[in-house]
Short mmCIF file of C-alpha atoms in Angstrom, two decimals:
data_model
loop_
_atom_site.label_atom_id
_atom_site.label_comp_id
_atom_site.label_asym_id
_atom_site.label_seq_id
_atom_site.Cartn_x
_atom_site.Cartn_y
_atom_site.Cartn_z
CA MET X 1234 -7.87 -22.41 9.96
CA ALA X 1235 -8.89 -19.21 9.23
CA GLU X 1236 -8.06 -18.36 12.37
CA ILE X 1237 -4.89 -19.43 12.47
CA ILE X 1238 -3.69 -17.58 9.46
CA ASP X 1239 -4.54 -14.71 11.42
CA LEU X 1240 -3.41 -15.34 14.57
CA VAL X 1241 0.35 -15.71 12.06
CA LEU X 1242 0.05 -13.53 9.80
CA LEU X 1243 -1.05 -11.23 12.60
CA GLY X 1244 1.80 -12.09 15.63
CA MET X 1245 4.37 -11.31 12.17
CA LEU X 1246 3.16 -7.81 11.97
CA ALA X 1247 3.41 -7.02 15.61
CA ILE X 1248 6.77 -8.79 15.66
CA THR X 1249 7.86 -5.89 12.26
CA ALA X 1250 6.51 -3.26 14.01
CA PHE X 1251 8.61 -4.41 16.94
CA ASN X 1252 11.57 -4.26 14.80
CA ILE X 1253 10.79 -1.12 13.18
CA ILE X 1254 11.33 0.81 16.62
CA PHE X 1255 15.04 -0.17 17.23
CA ILE X 1256 16.28 -0.56 14.11
CA LYS X 1257 18.90 2.68 13.15
CA ASP X 1258 19.29 3.11 9.61
CA LEU X 1259 15.71 4.22 7.37
CA PHE X 1260 16.53 2.31 4.82
CA THR X 1261 15.58 -0.42 6.56
CA VAL X 1262 12.78 0.88 8.18
CA VAL X 1263 11.25 2.00 5.30
CA MET X 1264 11.97 -1.66 4.20
CA LEU X 1265 10.78 -2.98 6.79
CA PHE X 1266 7.92 -0.69 6.75
CA GLY X 1267 6.70 -2.08 3.04
CA ILE X 1268 6.56 -5.56 4.59
CA TYR X 1269 4.32 -4.46 7.13
CA SER X 1270 2.25 -3.61 4.26
CA PHE X 1271 2.17 -6.15 2.09
CA LEU X 1272 0.98 -8.04 5.55
CA SER X 1273 -1.30 -6.40 6.05
CA ALA X 1274 -2.65 -6.21 3.00
CA LEU X 1275 -2.08 -9.70 3.63
CA ILE X 1276 -4.74 -9.84 7.13
CA PHE X 1277 -6.85 -8.03 4.98
CA VAL X 1278 -7.49 -10.11 2.34
CA ASN X 1279 -8.00 -13.51 5.31
CA LEU X 1280 -10.60 -10.39 7.34
CA ASP X 1281 -12.34 -10.06 4.23
CA ALA X 1282 -11.61 -6.94 3.01
CA VAL X 1283 -10.74 -7.80 -0.81
CA ASP X 1284 -11.28 -3.64 -1.53
CA VAL X 1285 -9.37 -3.02 1.47
CA ALA X 1286 -6.26 -4.86 0.52
CA PHE X 1287 -5.90 -4.07 -3.03
CA THR X 1288 -6.41 -0.70 -2.06
CA GLU X 1289 -2.89 -1.49 1.09
CA ALA X 1290 -0.98 -3.51 -1.46
CA ALA X 1291 -0.60 -0.72 -4.59
CA VAL X 1292 -0.57 2.63 -1.73
CA GLY X 1293 1.09 1.24 1.28
CA ALA X 1294 3.41 -1.05 0.14
CA GLY X 1295 3.96 0.33 -3.50
CA ILE X 1296 3.64 4.40 -3.46
CA SER X 1297 4.29 5.28 0.38
CA THR X 1298 7.45 3.73 -0.16
CA VAL X 1299 8.54 5.44 -2.99
CA LEU X 1300 7.61 8.66 -0.92
CA MET X 1301 9.42 7.88 1.95
CA LEU X 1302 12.52 6.03 0.56
CA GLY X 1303 12.67 9.97 -1.96
CA THR X 1304 12.73 12.07 1.11
CA LEU X 1305 15.32 10.07 2.22
CA ALA X 1306 17.74 10.57 -1.04
CA LEU X 1307 17.40 14.01 1.11
CA THR X 1308 17.61 13.94 4.27
CA GLY X 1309 19.76 11.49 5.10
CA ARG X 1310 19.26 7.80 5.93
CA LYS X 1311 21.11 7.13 9.88
CA GLU X 1312 19.00 8.23 12.46
CA LYS X 1313 21.40 9.43 14.97
CA ALA X 1314 21.32 8.39 18.75
CA SER X 1315 18.56 10.25 20.27
CA SER X 1316 19.54 12.13 23.82
CA HIS X 1317 15.39 11.96 25.18
CA LYS X 1318 14.76 10.20 27.78
CA THR X 1319 12.32 6.78 26.73
CA ILE X 1320 11.61 6.13 30.00
CA LEU X 1321 7.95 9.10 30.04
CA PRO X 1322 7.33 7.90 26.61
CA LEU X 1323 7.16 4.60 27.58
CA LEU X 1324 5.43 5.10 30.80
CA VAL X 1325 2.72 7.02 28.33
CA VAL X 1326 2.22 4.44 26.46
CA CYS X 1327 2.54 1.85 28.84
CA VAL X 1328 -0.23 3.74 30.45
CA THR X 1329 -2.44 3.64 27.58
CA GLY X 1330 -1.33 0.54 26.27
CA ALA X 1331 -2.90 -0.82 29.40
CA ALA X 1332 -6.86 1.22 29.76
CA LEU X 1333 -7.31 0.01 26.48
CA ILE X 1334 -6.13 -3.66 26.81
CA TYR X 1335 -8.98 -3.73 29.91
CA GLY X 1336 -10.93 -1.81 26.89
CA THR X 1337 -11.38 -5.12 24.44
CA LEU X 1338 -12.47 -7.58 27.36
CA ASP X 1339 -15.71 -5.46 27.31
CA MET X 1340 -15.80 -5.28 23.17
CA PRO X 1341 -17.95 -7.86 20.95
CA LEU X 1342 -16.77 -10.71 20.33
CA PHE X 1343 -14.09 -10.85 17.89
CA GLY X 1344 -16.50 -12.32 14.17
CA ASP X 1345 -19.53 -13.01 16.20
CA PRO X 1346 -23.17 -12.17 13.59
CA ASP X 1347 -24.98 -10.62 16.71
CA ASN X 1348 -21.58 -7.28 17.40
CA PRO X 1349 -23.97 -4.73 17.48
CA ALA X 1350 -22.33 -3.31 14.31
CA HIS X 1351 -23.55 -5.80 12.45
CA GLN X 1352 -27.55 -4.59 12.81
CA HIS X 1353 -27.54 -1.15 11.78
CA VAL X 1354 -27.22 -0.01 8.07
CA ALA X 1355 -24.93 -3.31 6.84
CA PRO X 1356 -28.45 -5.36 6.70
CA ARG X 1357 -29.69 -3.48 4.05
CA TYR X 1358 -26.44 -3.27 2.40
CA ILE X 1359 -26.44 -6.29 2.08
CA GLU X 1360 -29.14 -7.67 0.87
CA ASP X 1361 -31.27 -4.01 -0.78
CA SER X 1362 -27.54 -2.74 -2.07
CA PRO X 1363 -27.81 -5.98 -5.51
CA GLN X 1364 -31.64 -4.52 -6.52
CA GLU X 1365 -31.72 -1.64 -5.63
CA ILE X 1366 -28.08 0.11 -7.27
CA GLY X 1367 -27.91 -2.67 -9.70
CA ILE X 1368 -24.19 -4.45 -9.24
CA PRO X 1369 -22.79 -7.00 -7.35
CA ASN X 1370 -19.64 -5.15 -5.23
CA MET X 1371 -21.35 -3.56 -1.59
CA VAL X 1372 -18.32 -2.08 -1.03
CA THR X 1373 -18.05 0.14 -3.87
CA SER X 1374 -22.21 0.77 -4.41
CA VAL X 1375 -21.44 2.19 -0.59
CA LEU X 1376 -18.53 3.99 -1.97
CA ALA X 1377 -20.06 5.81 -4.35
CA SER X 1378 -23.72 6.01 -4.09
CA TYR X 1379 -24.89 5.15 -0.31
CA ARG X 1380 -21.88 7.29 0.87
CA ALA X 1381 -20.96 9.39 -2.30
CA PHE X 1382 -20.89 12.71 -0.20
CA ASP X 1383 -18.39 11.41 2.28
CA THR X 1384 -16.51 9.49 -1.10
CA LEU X 1385 -16.71 13.59 -2.60
CA GLY X 1386 -14.52 14.77 0.41
CA GLU X 1387 -12.21 12.45 0.25
CA THR X 1388 -11.30 13.27 -3.02
CA ALA X 1389 -11.87 16.44 -1.77
CA VAL X 1390 -8.47 16.11 0.55
CA VAL X 1391 -6.52 14.09 -1.34
CA PHE X 1392 -6.63 16.81 -4.19
CA ALA X 1393 -6.39 19.16 -1.40
CA ALA X 1394 -2.70 16.71 -0.02
CA ALA X 1395 -1.79 17.74 -4.26
CA ILE X 1396 -2.03 20.44 -3.54
CA GLY X 1397 0.27 21.43 -0.28
CA VAL X 1398 2.81 19.60 -1.49
CA LEU X 1399 3.09 21.02 -4.43
CA SER X 1400 3.28 24.77 -2.29
CA LEU X 1401 5.88 23.01 -0.03
CA LEU X 1402 7.54 21.44 -3.03
CA GLY X 1403 6.98 23.00 -5.95
CA LEU X 1404 6.98 20.95 -10.03
CA PRO X 1405 10.68 20.54 -11.46
CA LYS X 1406 10.54 22.03 -15.42
CA ARG X 1407 9.87 20.24 -18.42
CA ASP X 1408 13.90 20.23 -19.67
CA ARG X 1409 13.74 18.65 -22.75
CA ALA X 1410 18.05 19.49 -22.14
CA THR X 1411 18.43 17.01 -20.60
CA ILE X 1412 16.09 14.36 -22.57
CA GLN X 1413 18.84 10.90 -21.71
CA SER X 1414 18.94 10.03 -18.48
CA GLY X 1415 17.69 7.67 -16.08
CA LEU X 1416 18.93 3.85 -15.27
CA LYS X 1417 21.49 3.27 -18.77
CA SER X 1418 23.20 0.85 -17.27
CA HIS X 1419 20.42 -1.01 -16.38
CA LEU X 1420 19.53 -2.60 -19.85
CA VAL X 1421 17.90 -5.21 -18.66
CA LEU X 1422 15.86 -3.00 -17.28
CA ARG X 1423 14.99 -0.93 -18.96
CA VAL X 1424 13.34 -3.48 -21.88
CA VAL X 1425 11.30 -5.33 -18.60
CA ALA X 1426 9.78 -2.04 -17.97
CA LYS X 1427 9.04 -1.13 -21.43
CA MET X 1428 7.93 -4.70 -21.66
CA ILE X 1429 5.18 -4.21 -17.80
CA ILE X 1430 4.77 -0.21 -17.92
CA PRO X 1431 1.66 -0.89 -20.95
CA LEU X 1432 -0.14 -3.78 -18.98
CA ILE X 1433 0.33 -2.33 -15.75
CA VAL X 1434 -1.49 0.96 -17.17
CA LEU X 1435 -3.83 -1.42 -19.51
CA PHE X 1436 -4.03 -3.20 -15.53
CA ALA X 1437 -5.35 -0.04 -13.74
CA LEU X 1438 -8.04 0.79 -16.18
CA TYR X 1439 -9.07 -2.79 -15.71
CA VAL X 1440 -9.51 -2.22 -12.20
CA GLN X 1441 -10.72 1.04 -12.98
CA PHE X 1442 -14.06 -0.09 -15.43
CA HIS X 1443 -14.43 -3.68 -13.84
CA GLY X 1444 -14.79 -2.21 -10.17
CA ASP X 1445 -18.75 -2.67 -10.05
CA TYR X 1446 -18.00 -6.09 -10.82
CA GLY X 1447 -15.05 -7.35 -8.67
CA PRO X 1448 -12.57 -6.12 -6.41
CA GLY X 1449 -11.43 -2.15 -7.93
CA GLY X 1450 -12.24 0.64 -8.43
CA GLY X 1451 -10.90 4.68 -9.00
CA PHE X 1452 -8.92 4.66 -5.47
CA GLN X 1453 -6.90 1.62 -6.48
CA ALA X 1454 -6.66 1.97 -10.16
CA GLY X 1455 -5.57 5.44 -10.18
CA VAL X 1456 -2.48 4.47 -7.91
CA ILE X 1457 -1.96 1.76 -10.34
CA ALA X 1458 -1.85 3.93 -12.76
CA ALA X 1459 0.00 6.34 -11.09
CA ALA X 1460 2.82 3.71 -9.81
CA ALA X 1461 2.87 2.89 -13.97
CA LEU X 1462 4.38 6.21 -14.27
CA ILE X 1463 6.72 6.49 -10.93
CA LEU X 1464 7.90 3.21 -12.43
CA TYR X 1465 8.96 4.82 -15.39
CA ALA X 1466 10.54 7.90 -14.21
CA LEU X 1467 12.52 5.85 -11.67
CA VAL X 1468 14.07 3.64 -14.94
CA PHE X 1469 13.85 6.38 -17.76
CA GLY X 1470 14.41 9.37 -15.90
CA LEU X 1471 11.72 12.10 -14.55
CA PRO X 1472 12.76 14.70 -17.81
CA MET X 1473 11.11 11.42 -19.73
CA ALA X 1474 8.20 10.94 -17.42
CA THR X 1475 7.41 14.93 -17.36
CA HIS X 1476 8.01 14.81 -20.77
CA VAL X 1477 5.18 12.00 -21.30
CA VAL X 1478 3.10 13.26 -18.13
CA PRO X 1479 3.37 16.61 -18.27
CA PRO X 1480 3.23 18.52 -14.62
CA ARG X 1481 0.53 21.22 -15.99
CA VAL X 1482 -1.55 18.17 -17.11
CA LEU X 1483 -1.40 16.61 -14.11
CA LYS X 1484 -2.70 20.53 -12.40
CA ALA X 1485 -5.86 20.80 -14.33
CA LEU X 1486 -6.33 16.92 -14.70
CA ALA X 1487 -6.74 16.63 -10.55
CA ALA X 1488 -9.13 19.73 -10.47
CA LEU X 1489 -10.75 18.54 -13.50
CA GLY X 1490 -11.56 15.20 -11.50
CA VAL X 1491 -12.49 16.24 -8.82
CA LEU X 1492 -14.94 18.64 -11.13
CA ILE X 1493 -16.75 15.83 -12.06
CA TYR X 1494 -17.58 14.21 -9.08
CA ALA X 1495 -18.65 17.61 -8.29
CA GLY X 1496 -20.13 17.96 -11.83
CA THR X 1497 -22.28 14.89 -11.17
CA GLY X 1498 -23.70 15.79 -8.47
CA VAL X 1499 -24.54 19.58 -9.22
CA VAL X 1500 -26.68 17.59 -12.26
CA SER X 1501 -28.39 14.74 -10.54
CA LEU X 1502 -29.26 18.91 -8.42
CA PHE X 1503 -30.56 19.77 -11.88
CA LEU X 1504 -32.97 16.40 -12.25
CA SER X 1505 -34.48 17.73 -9.29
CA ALA X 1506 -33.21 15.10 -7.35
CA ASN X 1507 -30.51 14.72 -3.98
CA PHE X 1508 -26.93 16.06 -4.52
CA LEU X 1509 -25.52 13.38 -5.91
CA ASP X 1510 -28.30 11.47 -6.05
CA TYR X 1511 -27.48 9.31 -9.21
CA SER X 1512 -31.37 7.38 -9.97
CA VAL X 1513 -32.67 10.59 -11.51
CA LEU X 1514 -29.96 10.50 -14.17
CA ALA X 1515 -31.70 7.69 -16.66
CA GLU X 1516 -35.35 6.57 -17.16
CA ASP X 1517 -34.20 3.51 -15.19
CA PRO X 1518 -32.39 4.07 -11.29
CA VAL X 1519 -30.72 0.84 -11.27
CA ALA X 1520 -29.22 2.42 -14.84
CA GLY X 1521 -28.78 5.37 -13.35
CA GLN X 1522 -27.14 4.54 -10.84
CA HIS X 1523 -24.68 2.39 -12.94
CA ILE X 1524 -24.03 5.64 -15.00
CA GLY X 1525 -23.44 8.37 -12.24
CA ILE X 1526 -21.44 5.47 -9.86
CA ILE X 1527 -18.84 4.56 -13.63
CA ALA X 1528 -18.70 9.06 -13.77
CA ILE X 1529 -18.19 9.52 -9.96
CA GLU X 1530 -15.64 6.77 -10.00
CA LEU X 1531 -14.17 8.52 -12.72
CA GLY X 1532 -13.21 11.63 -11.00
CA VAL X 1533 -11.76 10.07 -8.31
CA GLY X 1534 -9.65 8.01 -10.74
CA ILE X 1535 -8.21 11.18 -12.27
CA THR X 1536 -7.37 12.69 -9.17
CA VAL X 1537 -5.93 10.19 -7.72
CA PHE X 1538 -3.99 9.38 -10.40
CA ALA X 1539 -2.94 13.01 -10.97
CA ALA X 1540 -1.85 13.89 -6.79
CA MET X 1541 0.21 10.97 -6.71
CA LEU X 1542 2.11 11.41 -9.79
CA CYS X 1543 2.29 14.95 -8.83
CA ILE X 1544 3.49 14.22 -5.38
CA PHE X 1545 6.35 11.54 -6.69
CA TYR X 1546 6.83 14.98 -9.12
CA ALA X 1547 7.64 17.22 -6.22
CA PHE X 1548 9.78 14.56 -4.59
CA ALA X 1549 11.50 13.40 -7.37
CA GLY X 1550 11.63 16.77 -8.81
CA GLN X 1551 14.22 18.07 -5.35
CA THR X 1552 15.76 14.59 -5.69
CA GLU X 1553 17.08 15.85 -8.77
CA ARG X 1554 17.61 19.62 -7.63
CA LYS X 1555 19.92 17.86 -5.51
CA ASN X 1556 21.84 15.72 -7.41
CA ILE X 1557 23.36 19.60 -9.78
CA GLN X 1558 23.92 21.64 -7.06
CA MET J 765 -9.00 -20.90 24.40
CA SER J 766 -11.45 -19.38 21.93
CA PHE J 767 -11.10 -15.99 25.03
CA ILE J 768 -7.80 -15.51 23.00
CA VAL J 769 -9.17 -15.85 19.99
CA ASP J 770 -12.31 -13.85 19.93
CA HIS J 771 -10.06 -10.90 22.26
CA TYR J 772 -6.63 -11.82 19.81
CA ASN J 773 -6.75 -8.50 17.07
CA TYR J 774 -8.34 -6.83 19.42
CA TRP J 775 -5.44 -7.32 21.86
CA ILE J 776 -2.82 -6.78 18.20
CA VAL J 777 -4.15 -3.56 17.19
CA VAL J 778 -3.23 -2.03 20.81
CA LEU J 779 0.20 -3.84 20.63
CA LEU J 780 0.68 -1.99 17.51
CA MET J 781 -0.78 1.19 18.39
CA MET J 782 1.16 1.74 21.37
CA MET J 783 4.32 0.97 19.34
CA GLY J 784 3.55 3.47 16.64
CA PHE J 785 2.73 5.64 19.75
CA TYR J 786 5.82 5.12 20.98
CA VAL J 787 7.92 6.01 18.28
CA VAL J 788 6.05 9.38 17.61
CA ILE J 789 6.83 10.47 21.04
CA ALA J 790 9.92 9.30 21.46
CA ALA J 791 11.95 8.90 18.24
CA ASN J 792 14.59 11.88 17.50
CA ASN J 793 14.36 11.15 13.42
CA LEU J 794 11.28 12.98 12.10
CA VAL J 795 11.33 10.30 9.26
CA LYS J 796 10.76 7.75 11.85
CA LYS J 797 8.51 9.82 12.95
CA ILE J 798 6.43 9.16 9.94
CA VAL J 799 7.04 5.65 10.19
CA GLY J 800 6.22 5.88 13.78
CA LEU J 801 2.65 7.51 12.85
CA ASN J 802 1.67 4.91 10.03
CA ILE J 803 2.48 1.96 12.40
CA PHE J 804 -0.75 3.58 14.25
CA GLN J 805 -2.58 4.61 11.55
CA THR J 806 -2.58 0.86 10.20
CA SER J 807 -3.29 -0.02 13.64
CA VAL J 808 -6.94 1.56 13.57
CA PHE J 809 -7.86 0.33 10.15
CA MET J 810 -7.05 -2.88 11.19
CA MET J 811 -9.57 -2.54 14.61
CA TYR J 812 -11.72 -1.47 11.63
CA ILE J 813 -11.31 -4.18 9.49
CA SER J 814 -11.74 -6.43 12.22
CA ILE J 815 -14.32 -5.00 13.50
CA GLY J 816 -16.20 -5.53 10.13
CA LYS J 817 -15.38 -9.52 9.24
CA VAL J 818 -17.76 -12.74 10.06
CA ASN J 819 -17.84 -15.02 11.30
CA GLY J 820 -18.29 -18.02 7.62
CA GLY J 821 -18.39 -15.06 6.19
CA SER J 822 -17.33 -13.89 2.90
CA ALA J 823 -16.54 -11.12 1.01
CA PRO J 824 -19.08 -8.74 0.37
CA ILE J 825 -19.19 -9.44 -3.13
CA ALA J 826 -22.50 -10.67 -3.99
CA ALA J 827 -22.09 -14.39 -5.42
CA GLU J 828 -24.69 -17.65 -5.83
CA GLY J 829 -25.28 -19.21 -3.46
CA ILE J 830 -23.74 -17.38 -0.65
CA THR J 831 -25.48 -16.16 2.62
CA THR J 832 -23.01 -14.30 4.62
CA TYR J 833 -21.15 -11.49 3.95
CA SER J 834 -18.62 -9.77 5.99
CA ASN J 835 -19.91 -5.22 7.05
CA PRO J 836 -18.76 -4.04 4.04
CA LEU J 837 -19.45 -0.26 5.77
CA PRO J 838 -15.39 -0.52 7.07
CA HIS J 839 -14.38 -1.81 3.93
CA VAL J 840 -15.78 1.78 2.58
CA LEU J 841 -14.56 3.34 5.50
CA ILE J 842 -10.66 2.59 5.52
CA LEU J 843 -10.54 2.44 1.45
CA THR J 844 -10.54 5.54 1.66
CA ALA J 845 -8.72 6.21 4.99
CA ILE J 846 -5.87 4.82 3.47
CA VAL J 847 -5.59 6.99 0.08
CA VAL J 848 -6.18 9.85 2.61
CA GLY J 849 -3.52 8.38 4.95
CA VAL J 850 -0.56 8.32 2.60
CA ALA J 851 -1.67 12.10 1.12
CA THR J 852 -0.95 13.46 4.09
CA THR J 853 1.98 11.36 4.84
CA ALA J 854 3.02 12.73 2.02
CA VAL J 855 2.80 16.36 2.71
CA GLY J 856 4.18 15.47 6.21
CA LEU J 857 7.68 14.09 4.26
CA ALA J 858 7.48 17.56 2.14
CA LEU J 859 7.30 19.50 5.21
CA VAL J 860 10.33 17.18 6.35
CA VAL J 861 12.26 18.31 3.33
CA ARG J 862 11.58 22.07 3.68
CA ILE J 863 12.67 21.48 7.49
CA LYS J 864 15.43 19.71 6.19
CA ARG J 865 16.79 22.65 3.27
CA ALA J 866 15.80 24.87 6.92
CA TYR J 867 17.56 24.43 8.42
CA GLY J 868 20.12 21.71 7.40
CA THR J 869 19.12 18.10 9.75
CA VAL J 870 16.00 16.57 10.44
CA GLU J 871 16.79 15.18 14.07
CA GLU J 872 14.64 17.46 16.62
CA ASN J 873 16.93 17.94 19.45
CA GLU J 874 18.96 19.72 16.88
CA PHE J 875 16.78 22.33 15.64
CA GLU J 876 14.70 23.57 18.03
CA ASP J 877 17.68 25.22 19.79
CA LYS J 878 18.08 26.81 16.69
CA GLU J 879 16.78 30.42 15.67
CA ASP J 880 14.48 31.24 13.15
CA LEU J 881 16.04 30.69 10.00
CA ILE J 882 12.49 30.84 7.53
CA MET D 916 -6.84 -36.73 -9.05
CA ILE D 917 -6.47 -33.74 -10.25
CA GLU D 918 -6.68 -32.63 -6.62
CA ILE D 919 -4.31 -34.97 -5.61
CA ILE D 920 -1.64 -33.44 -8.74
CA SER D 921 -2.44 -30.38 -7.37
CA SER D 922 -1.96 -30.84 -3.86
CA VAL D 923 2.33 -32.12 -4.82
CA PHE D 924 1.98 -29.60 -6.67
CA LEU D 925 0.94 -27.43 -4.09
CA ILE D 926 3.35 -28.55 -0.80
CA VAL D 927 6.38 -28.68 -3.52
CA GLY D 928 6.22 -25.27 -4.26
CA ALA D 929 5.72 -24.08 -0.66
CA PHE D 930 9.04 -26.08 0.39
CA PHE D 931 10.65 -24.57 -2.61
CA SER D 932 9.38 -21.41 -0.70
CA LEU D 933 11.07 -22.38 2.28
CA THR D 934 13.97 -23.27 1.17
CA GLY D 935 14.81 -20.82 -0.10
CA ALA D 936 13.51 -18.21 2.34
CA VAL D 937 15.76 -20.53 4.72
CA GLY D 938 18.46 -19.59 2.55
CA ILE D 939 18.14 -16.03 2.63
CA PHE D 940 19.72 -16.73 6.68
CA LYS D 941 22.30 -19.19 6.50
CA PHE D 942 24.03 -18.35 3.02
CA PRO D 943 27.04 -16.19 3.98
CA ASP D 944 27.35 -12.85 1.72
CA PHE D 945 24.76 -10.71 -0.23
CA PHE D 946 25.43 -12.72 -4.26
CA THR D 947 24.11 -16.15 -2.57
CA ARG D 948 21.29 -14.76 -0.81
CA VAL D 949 19.57 -12.98 -3.99
CA HIS D 950 19.98 -16.59 -5.77
CA ALA D 951 18.93 -18.31 -3.05
CA ALA D 952 16.00 -15.91 -3.68
CA SER D 953 15.22 -15.40 -6.87
CA VAL D 954 15.53 -19.17 -8.06
CA THR D 955 13.14 -20.77 -5.80
CA ASP D 956 10.76 -17.95 -5.64
CA SER D 957 10.80 -18.58 -9.84
CA ILE D 958 10.22 -21.75 -9.17
CA SER D 959 8.22 -22.14 -5.98
CA THR D 960 5.91 -18.76 -8.24
CA ILE D 961 5.30 -21.62 -11.54
CA LEU D 962 4.65 -24.97 -9.24
CA ILE D 963 2.41 -23.07 -6.76
CA ILE D 964 0.42 -21.37 -10.00
CA PHE D 965 0.07 -24.56 -11.27
CA GLY D 966 -1.17 -25.80 -8.48
CA LEU D 967 -3.83 -23.67 -8.59
CA ILE D 968 -4.87 -23.01 -12.06
CA LEU D 969 -5.81 -27.01 -11.39
CA ARG D 970 -8.30 -26.71 -9.16
CA THR D 971 -9.99 -24.08 -11.04
CA ASP D 972 -12.63 -25.51 -14.05
CA PHE D 973 -10.62 -23.82 -16.87
CA ASP D 974 -12.16 -20.94 -16.68
CA LEU D 975 -11.67 -17.00 -16.17
CA VAL D 976 -9.49 -17.45 -12.92
CA ALA D 977 -7.54 -19.69 -14.74
CA VAL D 978 -6.58 -16.81 -17.53
CA LYS D 979 -5.81 -14.49 -15.01
CA LEU D 980 -3.83 -17.08 -12.74
CA LEU D 981 -1.84 -17.35 -16.06
CA PHE D 982 -1.59 -13.81 -16.53
CA ILE D 983 0.53 -13.98 -13.00
CA LEU D 984 2.97 -16.52 -14.00
CA ILE D 985 4.01 -14.41 -16.48
CA PHE D 986 3.98 -10.88 -14.35
CA MET D 987 5.84 -13.42 -11.83
CA LEU D 988 8.10 -14.48 -14.87
CA LEU D 989 9.20 -11.73 -16.20
CA THR D 990 9.27 -9.30 -12.73
CA SER D 991 10.92 -11.14 -10.90
CA PRO D 992 13.93 -11.96 -12.09
CA THR D 993 14.35 -8.77 -13.74
CA ALA D 994 14.62 -7.38 -9.86
CA SER D 995 17.16 -10.21 -8.70
CA HIS D 996 19.24 -9.07 -12.05
CA ALA D 997 18.69 -5.21 -10.91
CA LEU D 998 19.19 -5.87 -7.53
CA ALA D 999 22.59 -7.60 -8.20
CA LYS D 1000 23.52 -5.95 -10.85
CA SER D 1001 23.44 -2.41 -8.71
CA ALA D 1002 24.92 -4.20 -5.62
CA ARG D 1003 28.14 -5.08 -8.62
CA HIS D 1004 28.12 -1.25 -9.52
CA GLY D 1005 28.40 -0.47 -5.79
CA GLY D 1006 31.55 -2.04 -4.95
CA LEU D 1007 30.52 -5.30 -3.20
CA LEU D 1008 32.45 -7.98 -3.47
CA THR D 1009 31.78 -12.01 -3.82
CA LEU D 1010 32.70 -13.70 -1.20
CA ALA D 1011 34.88 -15.20 -2.83
CA GLU D 1012 36.88 -12.36 -4.24
CA THR D 1013 37.03 -11.06 -0.25
CA ARG D 1014 38.53 -13.73 0.79
CA SER D 1015 41.45 -13.49 -1.49
CA ASP D 1016 41.69 -10.07 -1.13
CA LYS D 1017 42.27 -11.53 2.52
CA LYS D 1018 44.99 -13.53 0.73
CA VAL D 1019 47.16 -10.49 -0.63
CA GLY D 1020 47.01 -8.25 1.87
CA ASP D 1021 48.48 -11.17 4.19
CA ASP D 1022 51.54 -12.06 2.28
#
């Protein structure tokens, strides 16, 4: 049964991508890309990757779409007819594709338990991590403990990307004069948004601290919390949002998250263990792992939240500036 | 039939990669190029998660009565890659916005021959 | 017994989803399409989530499903409302209005 669902969903994914190539209206392209992200999230669930699906649904369909729409508001929604010759790109792509398809014939069979990928480190993660780290979600144990160094790098990349966007676009100023803004005519939207934004923030906190036991963790929680504030900014206007969470605070928060993460590593260094080895953080190694994972997940959550919201502020600030001109 | 099921995921991955690659090199509009780049990126995600799947396995969250789990390692790699992916996409989009401001257009062939304004 | 009732809920819910999808393709203008999508969406969400709740042991999972239901019932009609209202503000006419406009133009 799962195979059939897999076949159908992957087919739909390919059709969506195929449509994206030919549509000239970029607004439709971005909407299709949102659908594409949701479809890939479904496929990830079907392939047992619940954590990944969660992230893809929040990031790909939520944040990406908003950012692309923000860009379209500035650059225009129509793609002009291309003067490029399409024969050469088509040829290059087809040759690459044919070589890769030929290559897949030698790939290990899909879903085979004897695949080389399942032989090396994965058995150890699956068999030992529930005792060694003491939390049921293996993805969180690998992410936050076994491969914590890798995750530190990823967090730093998110932070660096936020800095990159800020240096390109700059943050909007906090402006008290235009505090009355947003979608004034949409009364229903405002009332419902007021009701569900606290719920979304609460859900983000749940995802943050429940990530050890179920799907979730710092990355997802940060993105969901940022989505709550993005919704607030969309409905009540950017000036209101910058009033609630000032850009200055966000910049500090983004740095603070990376600092918490790296600081946890330095603390374990001082307690005469390896960098990011949490076993020494408490008397009992498993309790130490728990403390360490909560600390670094918090760091990841704060950085991702602040970085995503900073990026959104930068784009929304540009749009407002264009509207004023 | 089993030959198809054994390789179907990889074929779709290659197909998605081809489509993303085509949009990146053939599209004229920079926003569309970035969408194409994202499709390319998702095809890589799909590849990793497909490799991590074990037939009859369940999601890698330890629970009673379950003995087979899918491989958690690709999930970790892709989870972080998705968030980093959106962050880098944002940088790309920010560059597009700046290009629009400097040249007044985001169509590749239109600012190719303009003088350097920045 | 409960299994059968739950299956009926799920199948009817899936059927309503399908009619909504057909409606989006078959209906002639934007407002009827939004109507098709939103009405069938609400009823199929209720039916499917009730069907799923019947299959749980009425524990934490059932509570989570209830939360999802409440969230969907709040957001999905709001989204349809915002869509239709924005379309109206943007100057989109209903099918009846476009037709009567044409008649006025013909006379």
